[in-house]
Coordinates of C-alpha atoms in Angstrom, one line a residue:
X46 CA 129.2 34.0 -176.4
X47 CA 130.1 33.1 -180.0
X48 CA 131.0 29.5 -181.0
X49 CA 134.5 30.5 -182.0
X50 CA 135.1 31.8 -178.5
X51 CA 134.1 28.4 -177.1
X52 CA 136.7 26.7 -179.4
X53 CA 139.3 29.1 -178.1
X54 CA 138.4 28.2 -174.5
X55 CA 139.0 24.6 -175.3
X56 CA 142.4 25.4 -176.9
X57 CA 143.4 27.4 -173.9
X58 CA 142.2 24.6 -171.6
X59 CA 144.5 22.2 -173.4
X60 CA 147.5 24.6 -173.1
X61 CA 146.8 25.0 -169.3
X62 CA 146.6 21.3 -168.7
X63 CA 149.8 20.3 -170.5
X64 CA 152.1 21.3 -167.6
X65 CA 150.3 18.6 -165.5
X66 CA 152.1 16.0 -167.5
X67 CA 155.3 17.0 -165.7
X68 CA 153.7 15.9 -162.4
X69 CA 153.3 12.4 -163.7
X70 CA 157.0 12.2 -164.6
X71 CA 158.0 11.5 -161.0
X72 CA 155.9 8.3 -161.0
X73 CA 156.9 7.4 -164.5
X74 CA 160.6 7.7 -163.6
X75 CA 160.3 5.0 -161.0
X76 CA 158.4 2.7 -163.3
X77 CA 160.8 3.3 -166.2
X78 CA 163.9 3.0 -163.9
X79 CA 162.8 -0.4 -162.7
X80 CA 161.9 -1.5 -166.2
X81 CA 165.3 -0.3 -167.5
X82 CA 167.1 -2.3 -164.7
X83 CA 165.3 -5.5 -165.7
X84 CA 165.7 -4.8 -169.4
X85 CA 169.4 -4.2 -169.3
X86 CA 170.0 -7.1 -166.9
X87 CA 168.1 -9.6 -169.1
X88 CA 169.9 -8.5 -172.3
X89 CA 173.3 -8.6 -170.7
X90 CA 172.6 -12.0 -169.1
X91 CA 171.4 -13.4 -172.4
X92 CA 174.6 -12.2 -174.1
X93 CA 176.8 -13.7 -171.4
X94 CA 175.0 -17.0 -171.3
X95 CA 175.6 -17.4 -175.1
X96 CA 179.2 -16.2 -174.8
X97 CA 178.4 -13.4 -177.2
X98 CA 179.6 -9.8 -177.0
X99 CA 177.1 -7.4 -175.4
X100 CA 175.4 -5.2 -178.0
X101 CA 175.2 -1.8 -176.5
X102 CA 172.9 -0.1 -179.0
X103 CA 169.7 -1.8 -177.9
X104 CA 170.5 -1.0 -174.3
X105 CA 170.3 2.7 -175.1
X106 CA 166.5 2.5 -175.7
X107 CA 165.6 2.7 -171.9
X108 CA 167.9 5.7 -171.4
X109 CA 166.4 7.5 -174.5
X110 CA 162.9 6.9 -173.1
X111 CA 164.0 8.2 -169.7
X112 CA 165.2 11.4 -171.2
X113 CA 161.8 11.8 -173.0
X114 CA 160.0 11.2 -169.7
X115 CA 162.1 13.8 -167.8
X116 CA 161.4 16.5 -170.4
X117 CA 158.1 15.2 -171.6
X118 CA 156.2 18.5 -172.1
X119 CA 159.1 20.0 -174.1
X120 CA 160.7 17.1 -176.0
X121 CA 157.6 15.0 -176.8
X122 CA 154.5 17.3 -176.6
X123 CA 156.3 20.3 -177.8
X124 CA 157.8 18.5 -180.9
X125 CA 154.5 16.8 -181.7
X126 CA 152.4 20.0 -181.5
X127 CA 155.0 22.0 -183.5
X128 CA 154.9 19.5 -186.3
X129 CA 151.1 19.1 -186.3
X130 CA 150.0 22.7 -185.7
X131 CA 150.7 23.9 -189.2
X132 CA 148.2 21.4 -190.5
X133 CA 145.6 22.8 -188.1
X134 CA 146.3 26.4 -189.1
X135 CA 146.3 25.6 -192.9
X136 CA 142.9 23.8 -192.8
X137 CA 141.4 26.6 -190.6
X138 CA 142.6 29.2 -193.0
X139 CA 140.8 27.3 -195.8
X140 CA 137.6 27.2 -193.8
X141 CA 137.7 30.9 -193.0
X142 CA 138.1 31.8 -196.7
X143 CA 135.2 29.6 -197.7
X144 CA 133.0 31.0 -195.0
X145 CA 133.7 34.6 -196.0
X146 CA 132.8 33.9 -199.6
X147 CA 129.6 32.1 -198.4
X148 CA 128.4 34.9 -196.2
X149 CA 129.0 37.5 -199.0
X150 CA 127.1 35.4 -201.5
X151 CA 124.2 34.7 -199.1
X152 CA 123.8 38.5 -198.5
X153 CA 123.7 39.1 -202.2
X154 CA 121.2 36.3 -202.8
X155 CA 118.9 37.6 -200.1
X156 CA 119.0 41.1 -201.6
X157 CA 118.2 39.7 -205.1
X158 CA 115.3 37.5 -203.7
X159 CA 113.8 40.6 -202.1
X160 CA 114.1 42.5 -205.4
X161 CA 112.5 39.6 -207.3
X162 CA 109.6 39.5 -204.9
X163 CA 109.1 43.3 -205.3
X164 CA 109.0 42.9 -209.1
X165 CA 106.1 40.5 -208.8
X166 CA 103.0 42.6 -208.5
X167 CA 101.0 39.7 -207.0
X168 CA 103.5 38.9 -204.2
X169 CA 105.2 42.3 -203.6
X170 CA 102.8 43.3 -200.7
X171 CA 103.9 40.2 -198.8
X172 CA 107.4 41.5 -198.3
X173 CA 107.0 45.2 -198.6
X174 CA 105.1 47.4 -196.2
X175 CA 104.9 50.2 -198.8
X176 CA 103.3 47.9 -201.4
X177 CA 100.9 46.5 -198.8
X178 CA 99.8 50.1 -197.8
X179 CA 99.4 51.1 -201.4
X180 CA 97.1 48.1 -202.1
X181 CA 95.0 49.0 -199.0
X182 CA 94.7 52.6 -200.2
X183 CA 93.4 51.4 -203.6
X184 CA 90.5 49.5 -201.9
X185 CA 87.3 51.0 -200.8
X186 CA 84.8 50.1 -198.0
X187 CA 82.5 47.9 -200.0
X188 CA 81.8 44.4 -198.8
X189 CA 84.0 43.0 -201.6
X190 CA 86.8 45.3 -200.7
X191 CA 86.6 44.5 -197.0
X192 CA 86.7 40.7 -197.9
X193 CA 89.8 41.4 -200.1
X194 CA 91.4 43.4 -197.4
X195 CA 90.8 40.6 -194.8
X196 CA 92.2 38.1 -197.3
X197 CA 95.3 40.3 -197.7
X198 CA 95.9 40.5 -194.0
X199 CA 95.4 36.7 -193.7
X200 CA 97.7 35.9 -196.6
X201 CA 100.4 38.3 -195.3
X202 CA 100.2 36.9 -191.8
X203 CA 100.4 33.3 -193.1
X204 CA 103.4 34.2 -195.3
X205 CA 105.2 35.9 -192.4
X206 CA 104.4 32.9 -190.1
X207 CA 105.7 30.5 -192.7
X208 CA 108.9 32.6 -193.0
X209 CA 109.3 32.8 -189.2
X210 CA 108.9 29.0 -188.9
X211 CA 111.5 28.4 -191.6
X212 CA 113.9 30.9 -190.0
X213 CA 113.4 29.2 -186.6
X214 CA 114.0 25.7 -188.1
X215 CA 117.1 27.0 -189.9
X216 CA 118.4 28.6 -186.7
X217 CA 117.8 25.3 -184.8
X218 CA 119.8 23.4 -187.5
X219 CA 122.6 25.9 -187.3
X220 CA 122.7 25.5 -183.5
X221 CA 122.8 21.7 -183.9
X222 CA 125.5 22.0 -186.5
X223 CA 127.7 24.2 -184.3
X224 CA 126.9 21.9 -181.3
X225 CA 128.2 18.9 -183.3
X226 CA 131.4 20.8 -184.0
X227 CA 131.8 21.6 -180.3
X228 CA 131.1 18.0 -179.3
X229 CA 133.9 16.8 -181.6
X230 CA 136.3 19.6 -180.3
X231 CA 135.4 18.8 -176.7
X232 CA 136.0 15.1 -177.0
X233 CA 139.2 15.8 -178.9
X234 CA 140.5 18.1 -176.2
X235 CA 139.6 15.6 -173.5
X236 CA 141.4 12.8 -175.3
X237 CA 144.5 15.0 -175.9
X238 CA 144.6 16.1 -172.2
X239 CA 144.4 12.4 -171.1
X240 CA 147.0 11.3 -173.5
X241 CA 149.3 14.2 -172.6
X242 CA 149.0 13.8 -168.8
X243 CA 149.4 10.0 -168.8
X244 CA 151.9 10.1 -171.6
X245 CA 154.9 9.7 -169.3
X246 CA 153.3 6.5 -167.8
X247 CA 152.8 5.1 -171.3
X248 CA 156.5 5.8 -172.1
X249 CA 157.6 4.2 -168.8
X250 CA 155.5 1.0 -169.4
X251 CA 157.0 0.8 -172.9
X252 CA 160.5 0.4 -171.3
X253 CA 159.5 -3.1 -170.0
X254 CA 160.2 -5.9 -172.4
X255 CA 157.0 -7.1 -174.1
X256 CA 155.3 -3.7 -173.9
X257 CA 157.2 -1.9 -176.6
X258 CA 154.0 -1.6 -178.7
X259 CA 152.6 0.8 -176.1
X260 CA 154.8 3.5 -177.4
X261 CA 153.6 3.1 -181.0
X262 CA 150.0 3.0 -179.9
X263 CA 150.4 6.2 -177.9
X264 CA 151.9 8.1 -180.9
X265 CA 149.2 6.7 -183.2
X266 CA 146.4 7.7 -180.9
X267 CA 147.8 11.2 -180.2
X268 CA 148.3 12.0 -183.8
X269 CA 144.9 10.6 -184.8
X270 CA 143.0 12.6 -182.2
X271 CA 145.0 15.7 -182.9
X272 CA 144.0 15.5 -186.6
X273 CA 140.3 15.5 -185.7
X274 CA 140.2 19.3 -185.9
X275 CA 141.9 19.6 -189.4
X276 CA 139.6 16.9 -190.8
X277 CA 136.5 18.7 -189.3
X278 CA 137.7 22.0 -190.9
X279 CA 138.2 20.2 -194.2
X280 CA 134.7 18.8 -194.0
X281 CA 133.2 22.2 -193.2
X282 CA 135.2 23.7 -196.1
X283 CA 133.7 21.2 -198.5
X284 CA 130.2 21.9 -197.3
X285 CA 130.8 25.6 -197.5
X286 CA 132.2 25.2 -201.1
X287 CA 129.1 23.2 -202.2
X288 CA 126.8 25.8 -200.7
X289 CA 128.8 28.5 -202.5
X290 CA 128.3 26.8 -205.9
X291 CA 124.6 26.5 -205.2
X292 CA 124.3 30.2 -204.2
X293 CA 126.2 31.2 -207.4
X294 CA 123.7 29.2 -209.5
X295 CA 120.7 30.8 -207.6
X296 CA 122.3 34.3 -208.2
X297 CA 122.5 33.6 -211.9
X298 CA 118.9 32.6 -212.0
X299 CA 117.8 35.7 -210.0
X300 CA 119.5 37.8 -212.7
X301 CA 116.6 36.9 -214.9
X302 CA 113.7 39.4 -214.2
X303 CA 111.1 36.7 -215.1
X304 CA 112.5 34.3 -212.5
X305 CA 110.3 33.7 -209.4
X306 CA 112.6 32.7 -206.5
X307 CA 111.9 29.7 -204.2
X308 CA 112.2 30.8 -200.5
X309 CA 111.8 27.3 -199.1
X310 CA 115.6 26.9 -198.3
X311 CA 115.2 23.2 -198.8
X312 CA 118.7 22.7 -200.2
X313 CA 120.2 24.6 -197.2
X314 CA 118.3 22.5 -194.7
X315 CA 119.5 19.3 -196.5
X316 CA 123.1 20.3 -196.3
X317 CA 122.8 21.3 -192.7
X318 CA 121.5 17.8 -191.9
X319 CA 124.3 16.2 -193.9
X320 CA 126.8 18.3 -192.0
X321 CA 125.5 17.3 -188.6
X322 CA 125.6 13.7 -189.6
X323 CA 129.0 14.0 -191.2
X324 CA 130.7 15.5 -188.2
X325 CA 130.3 12.2 -186.3
X326 CA 132.2 10.3 -189.0
X327 CA 135.4 12.4 -188.4
X328 CA 137.0 10.0 -185.9
X329 CA 136.5 7.1 -188.4
X330 CA 138.0 9.1 -191.3
X331 CA 141.0 10.2 -189.2
X332 CA 141.7 6.6 -188.3
X333 CA 142.3 6.0 -192.0
X334 CA 145.0 8.6 -192.1
X335 CA 147.5 7.2 -189.7
X336 CA 147.8 3.6 -188.5
X337 CA 150.6 1.7 -186.8
X338 CA 151.2 -2.0 -186.3
X339 CA 150.4 -2.6 -182.6
X340 CA 150.4 -5.4 -180.2
X341 CA 147.4 -7.1 -181.8
X342 CA 149.3 -7.9 -185.0
X343 CA 152.3 -9.0 -182.9
X344 CA 150.2 -11.3 -180.7
X345 CA 148.6 -12.7 -183.8
X346 CA 152.0 -13.6 -185.3
X347 CA 153.1 -15.1 -182.0
X348 CA 150.0 -17.2 -181.8
X349 CA 150.4 -18.4 -185.4
X350 CA 154.0 -19.4 -184.9
X351 CA 153.2 -21.1 -181.6
X352 CA 150.4 -23.0 -183.3
X353 CA 152.7 -24.1 -186.1
X354 CA 155.3 -25.1 -183.6
X355 CA 152.8 -27.0 -181.5
X356 CA 151.5 -28.8 -184.5
X357 CA 155.0 -29.7 -185.6
X358 CA 155.9 -31.0 -182.1
X359 CA 152.7 -33.0 -182.0
X360 CA 153.5 -34.6 -185.4
X361 CA 157.0 -35.4 -184.2
X362 CA 155.7 -37.0 -181.0
X363 CA 153.2 -39.0 -183.0
X364 CA 155.9 -40.4 -185.3
X365 CA 158.1 -41.3 -182.4
X366 CA 155.3 -43.0 -180.6
X367 CA 154.4 -45.0 -183.8
X368 CA 157.9 -46.2 -184.2
X369 CA 158.1 -47.3 -180.6
X370 CA 154.9 -49.2 -181.0
X371 CA 156.2 -51.0 -184.1
X372 CA 159.3 -52.0 -182.3

């Protein structure tokens, strides 16, 4: 099974799990209804106790959240995915274009490297069976010729073993690279499914007074996790573009008949290691894109104001106590 098919399976899994969020709406309706009752009662009681007119507009918030809970898969998830999906499609198209160019250049480079090895009379027999047979035919059966023949077999075997080890290590790095991409996509899908299914509960809790930041945090986390895939595609596009530039330089060098190619693939291995490491920085980078002021900042401000108020009250009490002692 190809890696792209595994990504498609994860996307279809997310689509199949979204309807489960409707099952949580029944529980969320009860929590939201109770929270709306207390929210409206407290606001109305506060306005009546101050002999002020009741402001109706803030009282509409619980009802708006209730509508979102009742039609959560359509109104909330449908709208969010419709807005964010073009970003995913755009970055994926960029990645596909870069990968197509990279594959074409890699095939061209391999062909030029083979031709360059064939042009080198000292190394041609290592990659060409015809050249190897021709050199064997030129040798006789003298002891020196037999020693040369044994050396040719040994050198050709060592060369092929070295190439096989390099190909095996390269294939291992490619597997790890694709596995890192699958890990990011799997964790992203899991987070999105959890946020989608428990989203109505988060909306219901945000109805309660004092938990309004829950709604902001839910939107922030959902958008941030959803953008993991576009950021991963952009990262892969950058790596593919860098490899394309390196391949273009190698192709220009191979155009020179006197150039002897280096088949170590060191640069490719380095970029594969960089790609594997870079994939796990995607959640951090995505957190820089979208942020929202949550309950932490609010609690910090409340604590700061409370400390200032407590300090002022303490100073006032101290002054009053000092005056009483003087009297």
